[in-house]
Amino acid sequence: MSNLSARTGRDHQRYDNNFRLVSGCIPYRLVKDDEEEGSTSVDFENKLEVLMVSSPNRHDLVFPKGGWEDDETVLEAASREAMEEAGVKGILREDPLGVWEFRSKSSSMEADCCLAGGCKGYMFALEVKEELATWPEQENRERRWLNVKEALELCRYEWMQSALEEFLRVMTEEGSTKEDFIDISSISNRGGERQIDPQYCSVVN
């Protein structure tokens, strides 16, 4: 079992008017054949794989996400959720893929989100560099690598499909250039917010 533990409770939960603020990511990796090493062209839809995790006590597959708390940045919240729910670390894209409003379907969040009017989720792209053998929520979640087409078919919720489509658009248009990504361990304090905890990310030179 992982020596790290998942955050619980809502004492530090952020809200924006009646929306519970959520941060998450689409973890991905680029799969290349040996014969393509010298090629500069990449078929992103077929060569990108994204990681989804099962929901506790349900068969849904979702992207890692969870409450954005008041003692962390939105980037730190996204990387923390990736580690807690999917057991992955990596390089987080600084610019969000977008912000989606939705109502959570999970039993643990349903009452809170309904009372608050819904959730507002910030989603990011995370290039996976490390898969942990053990992680905090591994007893309740299974992780599964899928190509984009498979993931789109398995996304139960429209907002997740929209986030995945935006992810594919960004990856295709920008060619997954390293300049568009940041090593989340190197973010300095901004506006008094604390630096990202290195336990949630890997250092990538």
mmCIF file with all atom_site columns, C-alpha atoms in Angstrom:
data_model
loop_
_atom_site.group_PDB
_atom_site.id
_atom_site.type_symbol
_atom_site.label_atom_id
_atom_site.label_alt_id
_atom_site.label_comp_id
_atom_site.label_asym_id
_atom_site.label_entity_id
_atom_site.label_seq_id
_atom_site.pdbx_PDB_ins_code
_atom_site.Cartn_x
_atom_site.Cartn_y
_atom_site.Cartn_z
_atom_site.occupancy
_atom_site.B_iso_or_equiv
_atom_site.pdbx_formal_charge
_atom_site.auth_seq_id
_atom_site.auth_comp_id
_atom_site.auth_asym_id
_atom_site.auth_atom_id
_atom_site.pdbx_PDB_model_num
ATOM 1   C CA . MET A 1 1   ? 0.000   0.000  0.000   1.00 0.00 ? 1   MET A CA 1
ATOM 2   C CA . SER A 1 2   ? 1.182   3.526  -0.746  1.00 0.00 ? 2   SER A CA 1
ATOM 3   C CA . ASN A 1 3   ? 2.715   5.463  2.123   1.00 0.00 ? 3   ASN A CA 1
ATOM 4   C CA . LEU A 1 4   ? 0.879   8.512  0.792   1.00 0.00 ? 4   LEU A CA 1
ATOM 5   C CA . SER A 1 5   ? -2.731  9.102  1.729   1.00 0.00 ? 5   SER A CA 1
ATOM 6   C CA . ALA A 1 6   ? -5.561  10.809 -0.116  1.00 0.00 ? 6   ALA A CA 1
ATOM 7   C CA . ARG A 1 7   ? -7.000  14.012 1.208   1.00 0.00 ? 7   ARG A CA 1
ATOM 8   C CA . THR A 1 8   ? -10.471 13.683 2.686   1.00 0.00 ? 8   THR A CA 1
ATOM 9   C CA . GLY A 1 9   ? -13.127 16.077 3.932   1.00 0.00 ? 9   GLY A CA 1
ATOM 10  C CA . ARG A 1 10  ? -14.357 19.440 2.711   1.00 0.00 ? 10  ARG A CA 1
ATOM 11  C CA . ASP A 1 11  ? -12.872 21.832 5.274   1.00 0.00 ? 11  ASP A CA 1
ATOM 12  C CA . HIS A 1 12  ? -10.649 23.528 2.683   1.00 0.00 ? 12  HIS A CA 1
ATOM 13  C CA . GLN A 1 13  ? -12.904 23.188 -0.353  1.00 0.00 ? 13  GLN A CA 1
ATOM 14  C CA . ARG A 1 14  ? -13.024 26.181 -2.707  1.00 0.00 ? 14  ARG A CA 1
ATOM 15  C CA . TYR A 1 15  ? -16.313 27.521 -4.061  1.00 0.00 ? 15  TYR A CA 1
ATOM 16  C CA . ASP A 1 16  ? -17.175 30.088 -6.711  1.00 0.00 ? 16  ASP A CA 1
ATOM 17  C CA . ASN A 1 17  ? -20.653 31.390 -5.970  1.00 0.00 ? 17  ASN A CA 1
ATOM 18  C CA . ASN A 1 18  ? -22.726 28.192 -6.005  1.00 0.00 ? 18  ASN A CA 1
ATOM 19  C CA . PHE A 1 19  ? -20.146 26.056 -7.766  1.00 0.00 ? 19  PHE A CA 1
ATOM 20  C CA . ARG A 1 20  ? -17.782 23.625 -6.078  1.00 0.00 ? 20  ARG A CA 1
ATOM 21  C CA . LEU A 1 21  ? -14.381 24.082 -7.726  1.00 0.00 ? 21  LEU A CA 1
ATOM 22  C CA . VAL A 1 22  ? -12.792 20.921 -9.082  1.00 0.00 ? 22  VAL A CA 1
ATOM 23  C CA . SER A 1 23  ? -9.400  20.344 -10.703 1.00 0.00 ? 23  SER A CA 1
ATOM 24  C CA . GLY A 1 24  ? -8.352  17.366 -12.777 1.00 0.00 ? 24  GLY A CA 1
ATOM 25  C CA . CYS A 1 25  ? -6.334  16.194 -15.724 1.00 0.00 ? 25  CYS A CA 1
ATOM 26  C CA . ILE A 1 26  ? -6.184  13.924 -18.738 1.00 0.00 ? 26  ILE A CA 1
ATOM 27  C CA . PRO A 1 27  ? -3.042  11.807 -18.239 1.00 0.00 ? 27  PRO A CA 1
ATOM 28  C CA . TYR A 1 28  ? -1.498  10.764 -21.541 1.00 0.00 ? 28  TYR A CA 1
ATOM 29  C CA . ARG A 1 29  ? 1.466   9.118  -23.190 1.00 0.00 ? 29  ARG A CA 1
ATOM 30  C CA . LEU A 1 30  ? 2.673   9.023  -26.787 1.00 0.00 ? 30  LEU A CA 1
ATOM 31  C CA . VAL A 1 31  ? 3.164   5.532  -28.181 1.00 0.00 ? 31  VAL A CA 1
ATOM 32  C CA . LYS A 1 32  ? 5.749   5.256  -30.963 1.00 0.00 ? 32  LYS A CA 1
ATOM 33  C CA . ASP A 1 33  ? 6.800   2.299  -33.054 1.00 0.00 ? 33  ASP A CA 1
ATOM 34  C CA . ASP A 1 34  ? 10.516  1.655  -33.435 1.00 0.00 ? 34  ASP A CA 1
ATOM 35  C CA . GLU A 1 35  ? 10.268  2.279  -37.160 1.00 0.00 ? 35  GLU A CA 1
ATOM 36  C CA . GLU A 1 36  ? 8.885   5.764  -36.501 1.00 0.00 ? 36  GLU A CA 1
ATOM 37  C CA . GLU A 1 37  ? 11.885  6.984  -34.517 1.00 0.00 ? 37  GLU A CA 1
ATOM 38  C CA . GLY A 1 38  ? 13.129  9.108  -37.399 1.00 0.00 ? 38  GLY A CA 1
ATOM 39  C CA . SER A 1 39  ? 9.728   10.347 -38.448 1.00 0.00 ? 39  SER A CA 1
ATOM 40  C CA . THR A 1 40  ? 8.551   13.854 -37.642 1.00 0.00 ? 40  THR A CA 1
ATOM 41  C CA . SER A 1 41  ? 4.886   13.180 -38.374 1.00 0.00 ? 41  SER A CA 1
ATOM 42  C CA . VAL A 1 42  ? 2.656   11.731 -35.692 1.00 0.00 ? 42  VAL A CA 1
ATOM 43  C CA . ASP A 1 43  ? -0.886  10.435 -36.009 1.00 0.00 ? 43  ASP A CA 1
ATOM 44  C CA . PHE A 1 44  ? -2.007  11.812 -32.666 1.00 0.00 ? 44  PHE A CA 1
ATOM 45  C CA . GLU A 1 45  ? -5.448  10.219 -32.593 1.00 0.00 ? 45  GLU A CA 1
ATOM 46  C CA . ASN A 1 46  ? -3.947  6.750  -32.957 1.00 0.00 ? 46  ASN A CA 1
ATOM 47  C CA . LYS A 1 47  ? -0.634  7.206  -31.146 1.00 0.00 ? 47  LYS A CA 1
ATOM 48  C CA . LEU A 1 48  ? -1.887  9.069  -28.088 1.00 0.00 ? 48  LEU A CA 1
ATOM 49  C CA . GLU A 1 49  ? -3.091  6.973  -25.183 1.00 0.00 ? 49  GLU A CA 1
ATOM 50  C CA . VAL A 1 50  ? -4.987  8.465  -22.267 1.00 0.00 ? 50  VAL A CA 1
ATOM 51  C CA . LEU A 1 51  ? -5.404  7.048  -18.798 1.00 0.00 ? 51  LEU A CA 1
ATOM 52  C CA . MET A 1 52  ? -8.809  6.626  -17.205 1.00 0.00 ? 52  MET A CA 1
ATOM 53  C CA . VAL A 1 53  ? -9.695  5.220  -13.801 1.00 0.00 ? 53  VAL A CA 1
ATOM 54  C CA . SER A 1 54  ? -12.748 3.396  -12.530 1.00 0.00 ? 54  SER A CA 1
ATOM 55  C CA . SER A 1 55  ? -15.150 5.086  -10.139 1.00 0.00 ? 55  SER A CA 1
ATOM 56  C CA . PRO A 1 56  ? -15.456 3.586  -6.652  1.00 0.00 ? 56  PRO A CA 1
ATOM 57  C CA . ASN A 1 57  ? -18.248 0.997  -6.509  1.00 0.00 ? 57  ASN A CA 1
ATOM 58  C CA . ARG A 1 58  ? -19.210 1.740  -10.127 1.00 0.00 ? 58  ARG A CA 1
ATOM 59  C CA . HIS A 1 59  ? -18.172 0.674  -13.606 1.00 0.00 ? 59  HIS A CA 1
ATOM 60  C CA . ASP A 1 60  ? -17.716 4.198  -14.959 1.00 0.00 ? 60  ASP A CA 1
ATOM 61  C CA . LEU A 1 61  ? -14.328 5.223  -16.290 1.00 0.00 ? 61  LEU A CA 1
ATOM 62  C CA . VAL A 1 62  ? -13.342 8.812  -15.545 1.00 0.00 ? 62  VAL A CA 1
ATOM 63  C CA . PHE A 1 63  ? -10.355 11.105 -15.631 1.00 0.00 ? 63  PHE A CA 1
ATOM 64  C CA . PRO A 1 64  ? -8.663  11.908 -12.297 1.00 0.00 ? 64  PRO A CA 1
ATOM 65  C CA . LYS A 1 65  ? -10.279 14.928 -10.671 1.00 0.00 ? 65  LYS A CA 1
ATOM 66  C CA . GLY A 1 66  ? -11.338 16.214 -7.292  1.00 0.00 ? 66  GLY A CA 1
ATOM 67  C CA . GLY A 1 67  ? -11.896 19.220 -5.100  1.00 0.00 ? 67  GLY A CA 1
ATOM 68  C CA . TRP A 1 68  ? -9.571  22.212 -5.446  1.00 0.00 ? 68  TRP A CA 1
ATOM 69  C CA . GLU A 1 69  ? -8.672  23.223 -1.904  1.00 0.00 ? 69  GLU A CA 1
ATOM 70  C CA . ASP A 1 70  ? -7.812  26.652 -0.548  1.00 0.00 ? 70  ASP A CA 1
ATOM 71  C CA . ASP A 1 71  ? -4.232  25.778 0.436   1.00 0.00 ? 71  ASP A CA 1
ATOM 72  C CA . GLU A 1 72  ? -3.134  24.741 -3.068  1.00 0.00 ? 72  GLU A CA 1
ATOM 73  C CA . THR A 1 73  ? -3.001  26.079 -6.609  1.00 0.00 ? 73  THR A CA 1
ATOM 74  C CA . VAL A 1 74  ? -5.286  24.693 -9.281  1.00 0.00 ? 74  VAL A CA 1
ATOM 75  C CA . LEU A 1 75  ? -2.217  23.042 -10.854 1.00 0.00 ? 75  LEU A CA 1
ATOM 76  C CA . GLU A 1 76  ? -1.259  21.404 -7.600  1.00 0.00 ? 76  GLU A CA 1
ATOM 77  C CA . ALA A 1 77  ? -4.794  20.139 -7.112  1.00 0.00 ? 77  ALA A CA 1
ATOM 78  C CA . ALA A 1 78  ? -4.746  18.536 -10.581 1.00 0.00 ? 78  ALA A CA 1
ATOM 79  C CA . SER A 1 79  ? -1.396  16.829 -10.005 1.00 0.00 ? 79  SER A CA 1
ATOM 80  C CA . ARG A 1 80  ? -2.454  15.658 -6.526  1.00 0.00 ? 80  ARG A CA 1
ATOM 81  C CA . GLU A 1 81  ? -5.630  14.083 -7.877  1.00 0.00 ? 81  GLU A CA 1
ATOM 82  C CA . ALA A 1 82  ? -3.636  12.314 -10.606 1.00 0.00 ? 82  ALA A CA 1
ATOM 83  C CA . MET A 1 83  ? -1.365  10.798 -7.978  1.00 0.00 ? 83  MET A CA 1
ATOM 84  C CA . GLU A 1 84  ? -4.137  9.916  -5.517  1.00 0.00 ? 84  GLU A CA 1
ATOM 85  C CA . GLU A 1 85  ? -6.636  8.434  -7.974  1.00 0.00 ? 85  GLU A CA 1
ATOM 86  C CA . ALA A 1 86  ? -4.444  7.098  -10.795 1.00 0.00 ? 86  ALA A CA 1
ATOM 87  C CA . GLY A 1 87  ? -0.996  6.769  -9.241  1.00 0.00 ? 87  GLY A CA 1
ATOM 88  C CA . VAL A 1 88  ? 0.758   8.766  -11.957 1.00 0.00 ? 88  VAL A CA 1
ATOM 89  C CA . LYS A 1 89  ? 3.174   11.683 -11.979 1.00 0.00 ? 89  LYS A CA 1
ATOM 90  C CA . GLY A 1 90  ? 4.502   13.767 -14.811 1.00 0.00 ? 90  GLY A CA 1
ATOM 91  C CA . ILE A 1 91  ? 4.598   17.083 -16.628 1.00 0.00 ? 91  ILE A CA 1
ATOM 92  C CA . LEU A 1 92  ? 1.484   19.215 -16.393 1.00 0.00 ? 92  LEU A CA 1
ATOM 93  C CA . ARG A 1 93  ? 0.434   21.599 -19.158 1.00 0.00 ? 93  ARG A CA 1
ATOM 94  C CA . GLU A 1 94  ? 0.133   25.021 -17.536 1.00 0.00 ? 94  GLU A CA 1
ATOM 95  C CA . ASP A 1 95  ? -2.795  26.287 -19.607 1.00 0.00 ? 95  ASP A CA 1
ATOM 96  C CA . PRO A 1 96  ? -6.074  24.526 -18.837 1.00 0.00 ? 96  PRO A CA 1
ATOM 97  C CA . LEU A 1 97  ? -7.855  22.665 -21.593 1.00 0.00 ? 97  LEU A CA 1
ATOM 98  C CA . GLY A 1 98  ? -10.942 24.500 -20.443 1.00 0.00 ? 98  GLY A CA 1
ATOM 99  C CA . VAL A 1 99  ? -13.455 24.896 -17.629 1.00 0.00 ? 99  VAL A CA 1
ATOM 100 C CA . TRP A 1 100 ? -16.600 22.788 -17.588 1.00 0.00 ? 100 TRP A CA 1
ATOM 101 C CA . GLU A 1 101 ? -19.703 23.052 -15.439 1.00 0.00 ? 101 GLU A CA 1
ATOM 102 C CA . PHE A 1 102 ? -21.422 19.832 -14.463 1.00 0.00 ? 102 PHE A CA 1
ATOM 103 C CA . ARG A 1 103 ? -23.275 18.022 -11.721 1.00 0.00 ? 103 ARG A CA 1
ATOM 104 C CA . SER A 1 104 ? -21.371 15.177 -10.129 1.00 0.00 ? 104 SER A CA 1
ATOM 105 C CA . LYS A 1 105 ? -23.021 11.766 -10.383 1.00 0.00 ? 105 LYS A CA 1
ATOM 106 C CA . SER A 1 106 ? -21.017 10.197 -7.561  1.00 0.00 ? 106 SER A CA 1
ATOM 107 C CA . SER A 1 107 ? -22.933 9.445  -4.401  1.00 0.00 ? 107 SER A CA 1
ATOM 108 C CA . SER A 1 108 ? -20.332 11.106 -2.187  1.00 0.00 ? 108 SER A CA 1
ATOM 109 C CA . MET A 1 109 ? -20.594 14.428 -4.055  1.00 0.00 ? 109 MET A CA 1
ATOM 110 C CA . GLU A 1 110 ? -24.143 14.432 -5.361  1.00 0.00 ? 110 GLU A CA 1
ATOM 111 C CA . ALA A 1 111 ? -25.802 16.092 -2.397  1.00 0.00 ? 111 ALA A CA 1
ATOM 112 C CA . ASP A 1 112 ? -23.090 18.733 -2.073  1.00 0.00 ? 112 ASP A CA 1
ATOM 113 C CA . CYS A 1 113 ? -23.096 19.587 -5.781  1.00 0.00 ? 113 CYS A CA 1
ATOM 114 C CA . CYS A 1 114 ? -26.858 19.705 -5.991  1.00 0.00 ? 114 CYS A CA 1
ATOM 115 C CA . LEU A 1 115 ? -27.081 22.036 -3.019  1.00 0.00 ? 115 LEU A CA 1
ATOM 116 C CA . ALA A 1 116 ? -24.302 24.221 -4.374  1.00 0.00 ? 116 ALA A CA 1
ATOM 117 C CA . GLY A 1 117 ? -25.771 24.231 -7.880  1.00 0.00 ? 117 GLY A CA 1
ATOM 118 C CA . GLY A 1 118 ? -23.082 22.114 -9.496  1.00 0.00 ? 118 GLY A CA 1
ATOM 119 C CA . CYS A 1 119 ? -19.352 21.809 -10.000 1.00 0.00 ? 119 CYS A CA 1
ATOM 120 C CA . LYS A 1 120 ? -16.926 23.830 -12.082 1.00 0.00 ? 120 LYS A CA 1
ATOM 121 C CA . GLY A 1 121 ? -14.022 21.729 -13.267 1.00 0.00 ? 121 GLY A CA 1
ATOM 122 C CA . TYR A 1 122 ? -10.628 22.903 -14.554 1.00 0.00 ? 122 TYR A CA 1
ATOM 123 C CA . MET A 1 123 ? -9.001  20.223 -16.706 1.00 0.00 ? 123 MET A CA 1
ATOM 124 C CA . PHE A 1 124 ? -5.342  19.991 -17.741 1.00 0.00 ? 124 PHE A CA 1
ATOM 125 C CA . ALA A 1 125 ? -3.164  17.691 -19.845 1.00 0.00 ? 125 ALA A CA 1
ATOM 126 C CA . LEU A 1 126 ? -0.593  15.627 -17.936 1.00 0.00 ? 126 LEU A CA 1
ATOM 127 C CA . GLU A 1 127 ? 2.232   13.864 -19.768 1.00 0.00 ? 127 GLU A CA 1
ATOM 128 C CA . VAL A 1 128 ? 2.831   10.765 -17.655 1.00 0.00 ? 128 VAL A CA 1
ATOM 129 C CA . LYS A 1 129 ? 6.447   10.102 -16.751 1.00 0.00 ? 129 LYS A CA 1
ATOM 130 C CA . GLU A 1 130 ? 5.984   7.679  -13.858 1.00 0.00 ? 130 GLU A CA 1
ATOM 131 C CA . GLU A 1 131 ? 3.395   5.072  -12.900 1.00 0.00 ? 131 GLU A CA 1
ATOM 132 C CA . LEU A 1 132 ? 3.464   4.201  -9.214  1.00 0.00 ? 132 LEU A CA 1
ATOM 133 C CA . ALA A 1 133 ? 3.193   0.565  -8.178  1.00 0.00 ? 133 ALA A CA 1
ATOM 134 C CA . THR A 1 134 ? 1.051   1.602  -5.230  1.00 0.00 ? 134 THR A CA 1
ATOM 135 C CA . TRP A 1 135 ? -1.063  4.710  -4.735  1.00 0.00 ? 135 TRP A CA 1
ATOM 136 C CA . PRO A 1 136 ? -3.605  5.985  -2.179  1.00 0.00 ? 136 PRO A CA 1
ATOM 137 C CA . GLU A 1 137 ? -6.849  4.964  -3.909  1.00 0.00 ? 137 GLU A CA 1
ATOM 138 C CA . GLN A 1 138 ? -5.716  1.774  -5.617  1.00 0.00 ? 138 GLN A CA 1
ATOM 139 C CA . GLU A 1 139 ? -8.111  -0.401 -3.610  1.00 0.00 ? 139 GLU A CA 1
ATOM 140 C CA . ASN A 1 140 ? -11.097 1.483  -5.055  1.00 0.00 ? 140 ASN A CA 1
ATOM 141 C CA . ARG A 1 141 ? -9.828  2.289  -8.537  1.00 0.00 ? 141 ARG A CA 1
ATOM 142 C CA . GLU A 1 142 ? -8.366  0.488  -11.519 1.00 0.00 ? 142 GLU A CA 1
ATOM 143 C CA . ARG A 1 143 ? -6.460  2.359  -14.204 1.00 0.00 ? 143 ARG A CA 1
ATOM 144 C CA . ARG A 1 144 ? -6.754  1.676  -17.909 1.00 0.00 ? 144 ARG A CA 1
ATOM 145 C CA . TRP A 1 145 ? -4.794  3.023  -20.869 1.00 0.00 ? 145 TRP A CA 1
ATOM 146 C CA . LEU A 1 146 ? -6.955  3.670  -23.946 1.00 0.00 ? 146 LEU A CA 1
ATOM 147 C CA . ASN A 1 147 ? -6.525  5.224  -27.350 1.00 0.00 ? 147 ASN A CA 1
ATOM 148 C CA . VAL A 1 148 ? -8.511  8.415  -27.883 1.00 0.00 ? 148 VAL A CA 1
ATOM 149 C CA . LYS A 1 149 ? -11.276 6.744  -29.890 1.00 0.00 ? 149 LYS A CA 1
ATOM 150 C CA . GLU A 1 150 ? -11.825 4.120  -27.192 1.00 0.00 ? 150 GLU A CA 1
ATOM 151 C CA . ALA A 1 151 ? -11.810 6.782  -24.485 1.00 0.00 ? 151 ALA A CA 1
ATOM 152 C CA . LEU A 1 152 ? -14.380 8.902  -26.328 1.00 0.00 ? 152 LEU A CA 1
ATOM 153 C CA . GLU A 1 153 ? -16.685 5.896  -26.591 1.00 0.00 ? 153 GLU A CA 1
ATOM 154 C CA . LEU A 1 154 ? -16.321 5.143  -22.890 1.00 0.00 ? 154 LEU A CA 1
ATOM 155 C CA . CYS A 1 155 ? -16.835 8.712  -21.653 1.00 0.00 ? 155 CYS A CA 1
ATOM 156 C CA . ARG A 1 156 ? -20.260 8.559  -20.091 1.00 0.00 ? 156 ARG A CA 1
ATOM 157 C CA . TYR A 1 157 ? -20.588 12.281 -19.527 1.00 0.00 ? 157 TYR A CA 1
ATOM 158 C CA . GLU A 1 158 ? -20.787 14.933 -22.223 1.00 0.00 ? 158 GLU A CA 1
ATOM 159 C CA . TRP A 1 159 ? -18.442 17.319 -20.440 1.00 0.00 ? 159 TRP A CA 1
ATOM 160 C CA . MET A 1 160 ? -15.701 14.659 -20.324 1.00 0.00 ? 160 MET A CA 1
ATOM 161 C CA . GLN A 1 161 ? -16.138 13.980 -24.034 1.00 0.00 ? 161 GLN A CA 1
ATOM 162 C CA . SER A 1 162 ? -15.807 17.711 -24.663 1.00 0.00 ? 162 SER A CA 1
ATOM 163 C CA . ALA A 1 163 ? -12.633 17.896 -22.544 1.00 0.00 ? 163 ALA A CA 1
ATOM 164 C CA . LEU A 1 164 ? -11.134 14.933 -24.409 1.00 0.00 ? 164 LEU A CA 1
ATOM 165 C CA . GLU A 1 165 ? -11.988 16.457 -27.792 1.00 0.00 ? 165 GLU A CA 1
ATOM 166 C CA . GLU A 1 166 ? -10.317 19.698 -26.736 1.00 0.00 ? 166 GLU A CA 1
ATOM 167 C CA . PHE A 1 167 ? -7.299  17.732 -25.536 1.00 0.00 ? 167 PHE A CA 1
ATOM 168 C CA . LEU A 1 168 ? -6.971  16.042 -28.930 1.00 0.00 ? 168 LEU A CA 1
ATOM 169 C CA . ARG A 1 169 ? -7.355  19.379 -30.730 1.00 0.00 ? 169 ARG A CA 1
ATOM 170 C CA . VAL A 1 170 ? -4.598  20.969 -28.636 1.00 0.00 ? 170 VAL A CA 1
ATOM 171 C CA . MET A 1 171 ? -2.264  18.010 -29.065 1.00 0.00 ? 171 MET A CA 1
ATOM 172 C CA . THR A 1 172 ? -2.826  17.911 -32.811 1.00 0.00 ? 172 THR A CA 1
ATOM 173 C CA . GLU A 1 173 ? -2.507  21.647 -33.438 1.00 0.00 ? 173 GLU A CA 1
ATOM 174 C CA . GLU A 1 174 ? 0.471   22.263 -31.222 1.00 0.00 ? 174 GLU A CA 1
ATOM 175 C CA . GLY A 1 175 ? 2.288   19.031 -31.982 1.00 0.00 ? 175 GLY A CA 1
ATOM 176 C CA . SER A 1 176 ? 2.788   18.332 -28.281 1.00 0.00 ? 176 SER A CA 1
ATOM 177 C CA . THR A 1 177 ? 5.731   20.755 -28.122 1.00 0.00 ? 177 THR A CA 1
ATOM 178 C CA . LYS A 1 178 ? 7.640   20.739 -24.868 1.00 0.00 ? 178 LYS A CA 1
ATOM 179 C CA . GLU A 1 179 ? 7.512   24.537 -24.665 1.00 0.00 ? 179 GLU A CA 1
ATOM 180 C CA . ASP A 1 180 ? 3.792   24.311 -23.924 1.00 0.00 ? 180 ASP A CA 1
ATOM 181 C CA . PHE A 1 181 ? 4.397   22.222 -20.830 1.00 0.00 ? 181 PHE A CA 1
ATOM 182 C CA . ILE A 1 182 ? 5.922   22.846 -17.431 1.00 0.00 ? 182 ILE A CA 1
ATOM 183 C CA . ASP A 1 183 ? 7.625   20.696 -14.868 1.00 0.00 ? 183 ASP A CA 1
ATOM 184 C CA . ILE A 1 184 ? 5.123   21.083 -12.038 1.00 0.00 ? 184 ILE A CA 1
ATOM 185 C CA . SER A 1 185 ? 7.876   20.708 -9.444  1.00 0.00 ? 185 SER A CA 1
ATOM 186 C CA . SER A 1 186 ? 9.491   23.933 -10.642 1.00 0.00 ? 186 SER A CA 1
ATOM 187 C CA . ILE A 1 187 ? 6.574   26.314 -10.117 1.00 0.00 ? 187 ILE A CA 1
ATOM 188 C CA . SER A 1 188 ? 7.555   29.119 -7.761  1.00 0.00 ? 188 SER A CA 1
ATOM 189 C CA . ASN A 1 189 ? 5.218   30.782 -5.295  1.00 0.00 ? 189 ASN A CA 1
ATOM 190 C CA . ARG A 1 190 ? 2.738   33.041 -7.026  1.00 0.00 ? 190 ARG A CA 1
ATOM 191 C CA . GLY A 1 191 ? 0.591   35.514 -5.176  1.00 0.00 ? 191 GLY A CA 1
ATOM 192 C CA . GLY A 1 192 ? 1.471   34.000 -1.812  1.00 0.00 ? 192 GLY A CA 1
ATOM 193 C CA . GLU A 1 193 ? 0.355   30.504 -2.759  1.00 0.00 ? 193 GLU A CA 1
ATOM 194 C CA . ARG A 1 194 ? 2.666   27.728 -1.636  1.00 0.00 ? 194 ARG A CA 1
ATOM 195 C CA . GLN A 1 195 ? 4.955   25.859 -3.985  1.00 0.00 ? 195 GLN A CA 1
ATOM 196 C CA . ILE A 1 196 ? 3.711   22.590 -5.403  1.00 0.00 ? 196 ILE A CA 1
ATOM 197 C CA . ASP A 1 197 ? 4.493   19.683 -3.100  1.00 0.00 ? 197 ASP A CA 1
ATOM 198 C CA . PRO A 1 198 ? 7.101   17.494 -4.866  1.00 0.00 ? 198 PRO A CA 1
ATOM 199 C CA . GLN A 1 199 ? 5.462   14.296 -3.579  1.00 0.00 ? 199 GLN A CA 1
ATOM 200 C CA . TYR A 1 200 ? 2.758   14.767 -6.210  1.00 0.00 ? 200 TYR A CA 1
ATOM 201 C CA . CYS A 1 201 ? 5.044   15.166 -9.202  1.00 0.00 ? 201 CYS A CA 1
ATOM 202 C CA . SER A 1 202 ? 8.196   13.884 -10.785 1.00 0.00 ? 202 SER A CA 1
ATOM 203 C CA . VAL A 1 203 ? 11.163  16.039 -11.632 1.00 0.00 ? 203 VAL A CA 1
ATOM 204 C CA . VAL A 1 204 ? 11.721  16.002 -15.376 1.00 0.00 ? 204 VAL A CA 1
ATOM 205 C CA . ASN A 1 205 ? 14.816  17.711 -16.755 1.00 0.00 ? 205 ASN A CA 1
#
